Tab-separated table of C-alpha atoms and ligand atoms in Angstrom:
chain	number	residue	atom	x	y	z
A	1	MET	CA	-28.514	7.193	18.978
A	2	ALA	CA	-27.236	3.658	18.930
A	3	LEU	CA	-25.428	3.620	22.227
A	4	ASP	CA	-23.028	0.581	24.079
A	5	ASN	CA	-22.458	1.498	27.544
A	6	ASP	CA	-22.520	5.442	26.167
A	7	ARG	CA	-20.247	4.479	22.748
A	8	ILE	CA	-21.456	4.671	19.217
A	9	GLY	CA	-22.080	2.058	17.917
A	10	VAL	CA	-19.950	2.085	13.834
A	11	CYS	CA	-20.335	-0.083	11.428
A	12	VAL	CA	-17.498	0.188	8.564
A	13	ILE	CA	-19.423	-0.147	4.761
A	14	GLY	CA	-16.802	-1.580	2.324
A	15	ALA	CA	-13.876	-3.389	3.538
A	16	GLY	CA	-11.045	-2.650	1.293
A	17	ARG	CA	-7.838	-0.541	1.170
A	18	ALA	CA	-9.472	2.644	2.753
A	19	GLY	CA	-12.290	1.198	4.512
A	20	MET	CA	-10.317	-1.314	6.676
A	21	ILE	CA	-7.854	2.176	7.708
A	22	HIS	CA	-10.729	3.555	9.135
A	23	ALA	CA	-12.503	-0.533	10.509
A	24	ARG	CA	-9.318	-1.018	12.526
A	25	ASN	CA	-8.865	2.663	13.638
A	26	PHE	CA	-12.451	1.862	15.394
A	27	ALA	CA	-11.342	-1.803	16.435
A	28	ARG	CA	-8.370	-0.301	18.139
A	29	GLY	CA	-10.402	2.020	20.127
A	30	VAL	CA	-11.686	5.306	18.863
A	31	GLN	CA	-13.029	6.937	22.497
A	32	GLY	CA	-16.779	7.088	22.476
A	33	ALA	CA	-17.803	4.961	19.783
A	34	ARG	CA	-17.078	1.392	19.397
A	35	LEU	CA	-17.003	-1.392	15.998
A	36	VAL	CA	-20.362	-3.267	15.767
A	37	ALA	CA	-20.356	-4.587	12.249
A	38	ILE	CA	-18.365	-4.510	8.991
A	39	ALA	CA	-20.180	-4.748	5.733
A	40	ASP	CA	-18.959	-5.633	2.278
A	41	SER	CA	-20.403	-7.003	-0.995
A	42	HIS	CA	-17.873	-8.987	-1.950
A	43	ALA	CA	-17.997	-12.159	0.636
A	44	PRO	CA	-14.132	-13.361	1.394
A	45	SER	CA	-13.799	-9.563	1.381
A	46	LEU	CA	-15.880	-9.612	4.302
A	47	LEU	CA	-14.618	-12.857	6.086
A	48	GLU	CA	-11.313	-11.947	6.007
A	49	ALA	CA	-12.208	-7.708	7.174
A	50	ARG	CA	-14.054	-9.930	10.093
A	51	ARG	CA	-11.523	-12.211	10.955
A	52	GLN	CA	-8.648	-9.227	10.995
A	53	LEU	CA	-10.739	-7.023	13.041
A	54	GLU	CA	-11.899	-9.717	15.409
A	55	VAL	CA	-15.268	-8.377	14.401
A	56	GLN	CA	-18.523	-10.936	14.840
A	57	THR	CA	-21.347	-9.305	12.323
A	58	GLY	CA	-20.791	-9.231	9.067
A	59	TYR	CA	-22.972	-7.939	6.449
A	60	GLN	CA	-23.095	-8.365	2.696
A	61	ARG	CA	-25.503	-5.888	2.107
A	62	TYR	CA	-25.430	-2.839	3.615
A	63	GLN	CA	-29.450	-2.376	3.884
A	64	ASP	CA	-28.926	-5.026	6.609
A	65	ALA	CA	-26.088	-2.997	8.218
A	66	LEU	CA	-28.517	0.183	8.301
A	67	ALA	CA	-31.542	-1.732	10.190
A	68	ASP	CA	-29.389	-3.418	12.693
A	69	SER	CA	-30.407	-0.901	15.423
A	70	ARG	CA	-26.577	-1.197	17.193
A	71	VAL	CA	-25.735	0.520	14.796
A	72	GLY	CA	-25.234	4.563	15.228
A	73	ALA	CA	-22.866	6.129	12.732
A	74	VAL	CA	-21.467	4.434	9.769
A	75	VAL	CA	-18.336	5.057	7.996
A	76	ILE	CA	-18.615	5.132	3.711
A	77	VAL	CA	-15.544	3.378	1.874
A	78	THR	CA	-17.602	2.179	-1.124
A	79	PRO	CA	-16.088	3.220	-4.489
A	80	THR	CA	-17.354	7.177	-5.090
A	81	SER	CA	-20.435	5.620	-7.629
A	82	LEU	CA	-22.284	3.703	-4.421
A	83	HIS	CA	-21.812	6.947	-2.020
A	84	ARG	CA	-24.838	8.580	-2.780
A	85	GLU	CA	-27.169	5.592	-2.654
A	86	ILE	CA	-25.857	4.321	0.423
A	87	VAL	CA	-25.577	7.568	1.866
A	88	VAL	CA	-29.140	8.680	1.594
A	89	ALA	CA	-29.878	5.244	2.564
A	90	ALA	CA	-28.246	6.033	6.062
A	91	ALA	CA	-29.565	9.123	6.790
A	92	ARG	CA	-33.035	7.857	6.188
A	93	ALA	CA	-31.849	4.893	8.578
A	94	GLY	CA	-31.057	7.713	10.783
A	95	LYS	CA	-26.928	6.994	10.842
A	96	HIS	CA	-24.692	9.498	11.321
A	97	VAL	CA	-22.573	9.453	8.139
A	98	LEU	CA	-18.902	9.590	7.183
A	99	CYS	CA	-18.469	9.661	3.754
A	100	GLU	CA	-14.983	8.668	2.083
A	101	LYS	CA	-14.061	11.473	-0.733
A	102	PRO	CA	-14.987	11.905	-3.733
A	103	MET	CA	-18.307	12.391	-2.112
A	104	ALA	CA	-20.326	11.859	-4.972
A	105	MET	CA	-19.931	11.728	-9.020
A	106	ASP	CA	-21.382	14.776	-9.887
A	107	VAL	CA	-23.095	18.026	-7.342
A	108	ALA	CA	-26.868	16.937	-7.917
A	109	GLU	CA	-26.189	13.742	-6.221
A	110	CYS	CA	-23.831	15.923	-3.055
A	111	ASP	CA	-26.943	17.858	-2.748
A	112	GLU	CA	-29.361	15.042	-2.778
A	113	MET	CA	-26.842	13.261	0.203
A	114	ILE	CA	-26.648	16.463	1.927
A	115	ASP	CA	-30.743	17.319	1.805
A	116	ALA	CA	-30.842	13.755	3.278
A	117	CYS	CA	-28.726	14.139	6.378
A	118	ARG	CA	-29.804	17.101	7.104
A	119	ALA	CA	-33.698	16.232	7.082
A	120	ALA	CA	-32.172	13.480	9.155
A	121	GLY	CA	-30.704	15.564	11.488
A	122	VAL	CA	-27.574	13.302	11.544
A	123	THR	CA	-23.728	14.497	10.718
A	124	LEU	CA	-22.681	14.602	7.336
A	125	GLN	CA	-18.805	14.174	6.988
A	126	ILE	CA	-16.352	13.903	4.130
A	127	GLY	CA	-13.232	12.060	4.662
A	128	PHE	CA	-10.627	15.159	3.538
A	129	MET	CA	-8.043	13.390	6.090
A	130	ARG	CA	-5.737	16.571	5.098
A	131	ARG	CA	-7.531	18.220	7.096
A	132	TYR	CA	-6.216	16.208	10.356
A	133	ASP	CA	-2.478	16.115	9.453
A	134	GLU	CA	-0.302	17.896	11.701
A	135	SER	CA	2.132	19.311	9.276
A	136	PHE	CA	-0.844	20.383	6.789
A	137	CYS	CA	-2.812	22.162	9.968
A	138	ALA	CA	0.536	23.888	11.378
A	139	ALA	CA	1.136	24.928	7.766
A	140	ARG	CA	-2.557	26.247	7.168
A	141	GLU	CA	-2.242	28.168	10.816
A	142	ARG	CA	0.979	29.477	10.301
A	143	VAL	CA	-0.365	30.815	7.043
A	144	ALA	CA	-3.658	32.206	8.345
A	145	CYS	CA	-1.369	33.901	10.912
A	146	GLY	CA	0.026	36.094	7.903
A	147	GLU	CA	3.522	34.383	8.254
A	148	ILE	CA	4.115	34.704	4.330
A	149	GLY	CA	2.335	38.052	3.996
A	150	ASP	CA	-1.395	37.427	1.587
A	151	VAL	CA	-1.536	33.672	-0.093
A	152	VAL	CA	-0.835	34.882	-4.352
A	153	LEU	CA	-0.558	30.801	-5.284
A	154	VAL	CA	-1.089	27.424	-3.852
A	155	LYS	CA	0.635	24.558	-5.841
A	156	SER	CA	-0.405	21.153	-4.493
A	157	LEU	CA	0.489	17.617	-5.949
A	158	THR	CA	-0.654	13.897	-5.271
A	159	HIS	CA	1.056	11.111	-7.197
A	160	GLY	CA	0.131	7.642	-6.536
A	161	PRO	CA	2.220	4.070	-7.111
A	162	SER	CA	-0.254	1.741	-7.903
A	163	VAL	CA	-1.891	1.303	-11.442
A	164	PRO	CA	-5.799	2.016	-11.769
A	165	GLN	CA	-8.282	-0.439	-11.980
A	166	GLU	CA	-9.712	-1.321	-14.719
A	167	TRP	CA	-13.269	0.608	-13.869
A	168	MET	CA	-11.111	4.077	-13.753
A	169	TYR	CA	-10.192	4.147	-16.985
A	170	ASP	CA	-13.218	5.099	-18.031
A	171	ILE	CA	-13.188	8.768	-17.199
A	172	ARG	CA	-16.787	9.490	-17.428
A	173	LYS	CA	-17.783	6.495	-14.764
A	174	SER	CA	-14.849	6.861	-12.669
A	175	ASN	CA	-14.490	10.866	-13.172
A	176	GLY	CA	-10.402	9.990	-13.294
A	177	PRO	CA	-7.215	10.570	-11.531
A	178	LEU	CA	-9.000	13.906	-10.697
A	179	ALA	CA	-11.141	12.566	-8.470
A	180	GLU	CA	-9.332	9.805	-7.083
A	181	VAL	CA	-6.183	11.704	-6.105
A	182	ASN	CA	-6.420	15.680	-6.907
A	183	SER	CA	-10.192	15.503	-4.649
A	184	HIS	CA	-7.074	15.972	-1.807
A	185	ASP	CA	-5.799	18.900	-3.945
A	186	ILE	CA	-8.643	21.017	-4.176
A	187	ASP	CA	-9.508	20.884	-0.894
A	188	SER	CA	-6.344	21.425	0.600
A	189	ALA	CA	-6.397	24.783	-2.118
A	190	ARG	CA	-10.209	25.905	-0.512
A	191	TRP	CA	-8.193	25.433	2.989
A	192	PHE	CA	-5.567	27.357	2.297
A	193	THR	CA	-6.908	30.285	0.555
A	194	GLY	CA	-10.433	30.586	1.862
A	195	SER	CA	-11.525	30.995	-1.663
A	196	GLU	CA	-13.617	29.448	-4.299
A	197	ILE	CA	-12.186	28.317	-7.079
A	198	THR	CA	-14.304	29.491	-10.271
A	199	GLU	CA	-12.370	28.580	-13.271
A	200	VAL	CA	-10.041	25.808	-14.160
A	201	TYR	CA	-7.881	24.947	-17.401
A	202	ALA	CA	-6.660	21.225	-17.346
A	203	ILE	CA	-4.534	19.184	-19.709
A	204	GLY	CA	-4.266	15.005	-19.493
A	205	GLY	CA	-2.549	12.537	-20.942
A	206	ASN	CA	-1.695	8.940	-20.667
A	207	PHE	CA	1.625	8.298	-20.285
A	208	ARG	CA	2.277	5.331	-18.061
A	209	CYS	CA	-0.828	3.176	-19.182
A	210	PRO	CA	-0.344	1.891	-22.528
A	211	GLN	CA	-2.525	-1.338	-21.949
A	212	ALA	CA	-5.505	0.978	-21.874
A	213	ARG	CA	-4.648	3.706	-24.553
A	214	GLU	CA	-7.029	1.993	-27.092
A	215	LYS	CA	-9.487	1.086	-25.269
A	216	TYR	CA	-10.030	4.370	-23.354
A	217	PRO	CA	-8.754	6.970	-25.381
A	218	ASP	CA	-9.542	9.813	-23.000
A	219	PHE	CA	-8.110	7.953	-19.770
A	220	TYR	CA	-5.273	10.136	-18.802
A	221	ASP	CA	-2.784	9.419	-15.501
A	222	ASN	CA	-1.025	12.382	-15.214
A	223	VAL	CA	-3.111	16.276	-14.692
A	224	SER	CA	-2.004	19.466	-14.463
A	225	MET	CA	-4.501	21.887	-14.238
A	226	VAL	CA	-4.213	25.638	-13.354
A	227	CYS	CA	-7.064	27.557	-11.172
A	228	ARG	CA	-8.441	30.617	-10.940
A	229	PHE	CA	-10.115	31.523	-7.387
A	230	GLU	CA	-12.359	33.690	-6.953
A	231	ASP	CA	-11.052	36.764	-5.558
A	232	GLY	CA	-8.058	36.699	-7.906
A	233	LYS	CA	-5.664	34.170	-5.855
A	234	GLN	CA	-4.244	31.290	-8.573
A	235	GLY	CA	-3.361	27.902	-8.507
A	236	PHE	CA	-1.825	25.020	-9.895
A	237	ILE	CA	-3.253	20.762	-8.926
A	238	ASP	CA	-0.985	18.228	-11.024
A	239	GLY	CA	-1.732	15.030	-10.141
A	240	ALA	CA	-0.362	11.510	-11.427
A	241	VAL	CA	-1.168	7.550	-11.043
A	242	SER	CA	1.021	4.442	-11.554
A	243	VAL	CA	4.223	6.400	-10.991
A	244	GLY	CA	5.783	2.488	-8.878
A	245	TYR	CA	8.200	4.574	-7.180
A	246	GLY	CA	5.604	5.635	-4.397
A	247	TYR	CA	3.605	7.879	-3.026
A	248	ASP	CA	4.127	11.893	-2.910
A	249	SER	CA	1.570	14.643	-1.322
A	250	ARG	CA	3.330	18.082	-1.331
A	251	MET	CA	1.832	21.684	-1.436
A	252	GLU	CA	3.699	25.007	-2.059
A	253	ILE	CA	2.187	28.313	-0.550
A	254	MET	CA	3.582	31.185	-2.340
A	255	GLY	CA	2.278	34.936	-0.286
A	256	THR	CA	3.104	38.484	-1.014
A	257	SER	CA	6.079	38.538	1.505
A	258	GLY	CA	7.140	34.307	1.798
A	259	VAL	CA	7.154	30.889	0.955
A	260	MET	CA	5.895	27.574	2.824
A	261	PHE	CA	6.460	24.014	2.141
A	262	VAL	CA	4.108	21.177	3.057
A	263	GLY	CA	4.387	17.515	3.090
A	264	ARG	CA	6.951	14.998	3.084
A	265	ARG	CA	8.168	12.605	0.547
A	266	GLU	CA	10.645	10.855	2.924
A	267	GLN	CA	10.367	7.287	4.598
A	268	ASP	CA	10.918	7.651	8.504
A	269	PHE	CA	13.578	10.740	7.573
A	270	VAL	CA	16.445	8.221	7.318
A	271	VAL	CA	18.902	9.016	4.929
A	272	ALA	CA	21.357	6.231	3.818
A	273	CYS	CA	25.011	6.987	2.425
A	274	SER	CA	27.202	4.386	0.787
A	275	THR	CA	30.167	4.471	-1.717
A	276	SER	CA	27.874	1.785	-3.808
A	277	ALA	CA	24.427	3.371	-4.142
A	278	GLY	CA	25.342	6.881	-3.396
A	279	ILE	CA	22.618	9.039	-1.121
A	280	VAL	CA	19.640	7.031	-0.896
A	281	GLN	CA	16.623	8.304	0.617
A	282	PRO	CA	13.562	5.935	0.695
A	283	PHE	CA	9.747	7.036	-0.682
A	284	VAL	CA	6.803	6.888	1.677
A	285	LYS	CA	5.277	3.779	-0.090
A	286	SER	CA	1.797	4.871	0.485
A	287	TRP	CA	-0.954	7.315	1.963
A	288	ARG	CA	-2.011	4.795	4.130
A	289	THR	CA	1.352	4.752	6.397
A	290	LEU	CA	1.937	9.067	5.780
A	291	PHE	CA	-1.898	9.734	6.616
A	292	LEU	CA	-2.584	7.028	9.327
A	293	HIS	CA	-2.310	9.557	12.347
A	294	ALA	CA	-4.700	11.385	10.017
A	295	TYR	CA	-7.157	9.123	9.365
A	296	GLU	CA	-6.907	8.378	13.351
A	297	ALA	CA	-7.812	12.540	14.106
A	298	GLU	CA	-10.429	12.425	11.468
A	299	ASP	CA	-12.782	9.358	13.254
A	300	ARG	CA	-12.041	11.083	16.761
A	301	ASP	CA	-13.676	13.807	15.274
A	302	PHE	CA	-16.371	12.365	13.737
A	303	VAL	CA	-17.393	10.927	16.921
A	304	SER	CA	-17.008	13.911	19.120
A	305	CYS	CA	-18.626	15.950	16.741
A	306	ILE	CA	-21.700	13.238	16.748
A	307	ARG	CA	-21.215	13.422	20.606
A	308	GLU	CA	-21.130	17.131	21.034
A	309	GLN	CA	-23.921	17.824	18.304
A	310	ARG	CA	-21.467	19.796	16.605
A	311	PRO	CA	-21.412	20.565	12.536
A	312	ALA	CA	-18.280	18.426	10.758
A	313	ARG	CA	-14.965	20.609	10.297
A	314	VAL	CA	-15.260	19.233	6.784
A	315	GLY	CA	-18.944	19.015	5.707
A	316	GLY	CA	-21.194	18.590	2.726
A	317	ARG	CA	-20.400	21.794	1.654
A	318	ASP	CA	-16.399	21.013	1.273
A	319	GLY	CA	-17.220	17.568	-0.843
A	320	ARG	CA	-19.443	19.167	-2.917
A	321	MET	CA	-17.432	22.050	-3.915
A	322	ALA	CA	-14.346	19.356	-4.641
A	323	VAL	CA	-16.623	17.407	-6.634
A	324	ALA	CA	-17.665	20.647	-8.833
A	325	VAL	CA	-14.186	21.236	-9.572
A	326	VAL	CA	-13.529	17.744	-10.601
A	327	ASN	CA	-16.019	17.989	-13.192
A	328	ALA	CA	-15.148	21.376	-14.511
A	329	GLY	CA	-11.551	20.122	-14.245
A	330	ASN	CA	-12.598	16.572	-16.812
A	331	ARG	CA	-14.634	18.453	-18.980
A	332	SER	CA	-12.091	20.996	-19.786
A	333	ILE	CA	-9.379	18.518	-20.551
A	334	LEU	CA	-12.187	16.413	-22.925
A	335	GLN	CA	-12.940	20.030	-24.316
A	336	ARG	CA	-9.298	21.614	-24.723
A	337	SER	CA	-10.358	24.745	-23.302
A	338	PRO	CA	-11.123	26.896	-19.554
A	339	VAL	CA	-14.347	25.722	-18.052
A	340	ARG	CA	-16.092	28.189	-15.424
A	341	VAL	CA	-16.789	25.711	-12.690
A	342	ASP	CA	-20.471	26.165	-11.901
A	343	PRO	CA	-21.783	24.419	-8.748
A	344	ASP	CA	-24.764	23.654	-11.220
A	345	PRO	CA	-23.394	20.677	-13.042
A	346	SER	CA	-25.707	21.454	-16.109
A	347	ARG	CA	-24.164	25.217	-16.201
A	348	ALA	CA	-20.504	24.356	-16.593
A	349	ARG	CA	-19.731	25.411	-19.667
A	350	PRO	CA	-16.283	26.492	-21.478
A	351	VAL	CA	-15.350	29.976	-20.877
A	352	PRO	CA	-16.850	32.318	-23.860
A	353	GLY	CA	-13.622	33.215	-26.433
A	354	ALA	CA	-12.016	30.323	-25.209
B	1	NAD	N1	-9.411	9.270	2.009
B	1	NAD	C1	-8.148	8.938	1.245
B	1	NAD	O1	-7.253	9.934	1.394
B	1	NAD	C2	-8.302	7.570	0.183
B	1	NAD	C3	-7.958	6.784	-0.024
B	1	NAD	C4	-8.357	5.578	-0.937
B	1	NAD	C5	-9.765	5.474	-1.047
B	1	NAD	N2	-10.355	6.523	-1.070
B	1	NAD	C6	-12.038	6.815	-1.290
B	1	NAD	O2	-12.394	5.465	-0.538
B	1	NAD	C7	-13.314	4.792	-1.392
B	1	NAD	C8	-12.870	3.388	-2.036
B	1	NAD	O3	-11.896	3.350	-2.357
B	1	NAD	P1	-10.726	2.043	-1.671
B	1	NAD	O4	-9.302	2.325	-3.070
B	1	NAD	O5	-10.544	1.311	-0.618
B	1	NAD	O6	-10.999	0.977	-2.612
B	1	NAD	P2	-11.096	-0.844	-2.765
B	1	NAD	O7	-12.021	-1.220	-4.151
B	1	NAD	O8	-10.290	-1.075	-2.065
B	1	NAD	O9	-12.586	-1.066	-1.416
B	1	NAD	C9	-14.269	-0.817	-1.732
B	1	NAD	C10	-14.732	-1.927	-1.084
B	1	NAD	O10	-16.211	-1.639	-1.370
B	1	NAD	C11	-16.827	-2.989	-1.485
B	1	NAD	N3	-17.741	-2.949	-1.496
B	1	NAD	C12	-18.142	-2.648	-3.505
B	1	NAD	N4	-19.631	-2.480	-3.542
B	1	NAD	C13	-20.293	-2.828	-2.488
B	1	NAD	C14	-21.576	-2.557	-1.969
B	1	NAD	N5	-22.916	-2.394	-2.641
B	1	NAD	N6	-21.570	-2.544	-0.599
B	1	NAD	C15	-20.925	-3.045	0.790
B	1	NAD	N7	-19.458	-2.989	0.211
B	1	NAD	C16	-19.463	-2.750	-1.463
B	1	NAD	C17	-15.380	-3.455	-2.374
B	1	NAD	O11	-15.949	-5.361	-2.582
B	1	NAD	C18	-14.405	-3.324	-1.586
B	1	NAD	O12	-13.728	-4.346	-0.398
B	1	NAD	C19	-13.415	5.217	-2.735
B	1	NAD	O13	-14.337	6.607	-3.278
B	1	NAD	C20	-12.095	5.920	-3.155
B	1	NAD	O14	-11.901	7.351	-3.569
B	1	NAD	C21	-9.811	7.539	0.128
């Protein structure tokens, strides 16, 4: 393992929106680790990242970062379609891996990544940072202690403010908003129920992105998905992009003897009242602020897992199961019918008789 004064050398690959959050964490200091390099194929982004992070070493080719002997671990935050290639290369180079969600494009890719990390004996962690968020963790603990009885239904939503980038409109290439925003909801639903999703029925529609309608008729900016779990529990996930007003991620867990609500919308909990505007409660603008501490805890735990040689709290199997559900959801939208979630993507199929 690459250690400097007993610290693990980290390189963040992909210095975009999410990459810079991880990179700032490691630059500011994660105990037991040190940011030694940053990699981004886009020269101006790399330059700006190096300037902001005050890190000497920058690589335009991720392969050069993997050849750097000071790098013991990488955080992979490139567009999703590149995750498989870079994770497999990193594992083969003996680097521990924290890979952002969605893990990959399909289950076959996930399997390659899991196998490569297992063969190399390196940690593979997936970036479901809600599992490190204080409110989500506290709620999960209380549900597990039986405070609301047995879980019956999990509702989870994520609504994001941004207008999608062009690559996201082709859902066959991007896996669409189900992958980009709802991967988190799928993972949280599995986490809270302790059960796997076996069947989904999803509908999608494009309500806010008229610019994409003609060229990408399958693109949806709003999705609603009903889920059946293997033990009979029920789930409902909804996702939206391009909402404009802010970032919203909430869960409602209904049990046999109660209900629990998780997540917040308000910025800093300040409510202002005035005669002109009435009651005004600012919306959280971005996941970047809402989950800042969760990202820090996630990065800390990644380093601890490596140092203590224990399995990641959120591993390859979690990433893989979420990808299987995303793929089934997109099939359901395109086929307009319920789809069984089959961990083998070539066999995911409509429910007979539907
Ligand atoms: N956990 C979360 O909540 C969360 C939030 C946002 C994004 N993400 C995930 O993080 C990943 C990146 O998303 P983003 O919004 O930061 O994207 P982004 O477009 O802002 O950043 C991606 C960066 O990767 C760089 N890049 C592209 N190809 C590369 C290559 N071959 N080598 C090195 N760098 C390369 C780009 O130049 C860009 O700077 C996606 O998988 C996304 O789903 C996760």
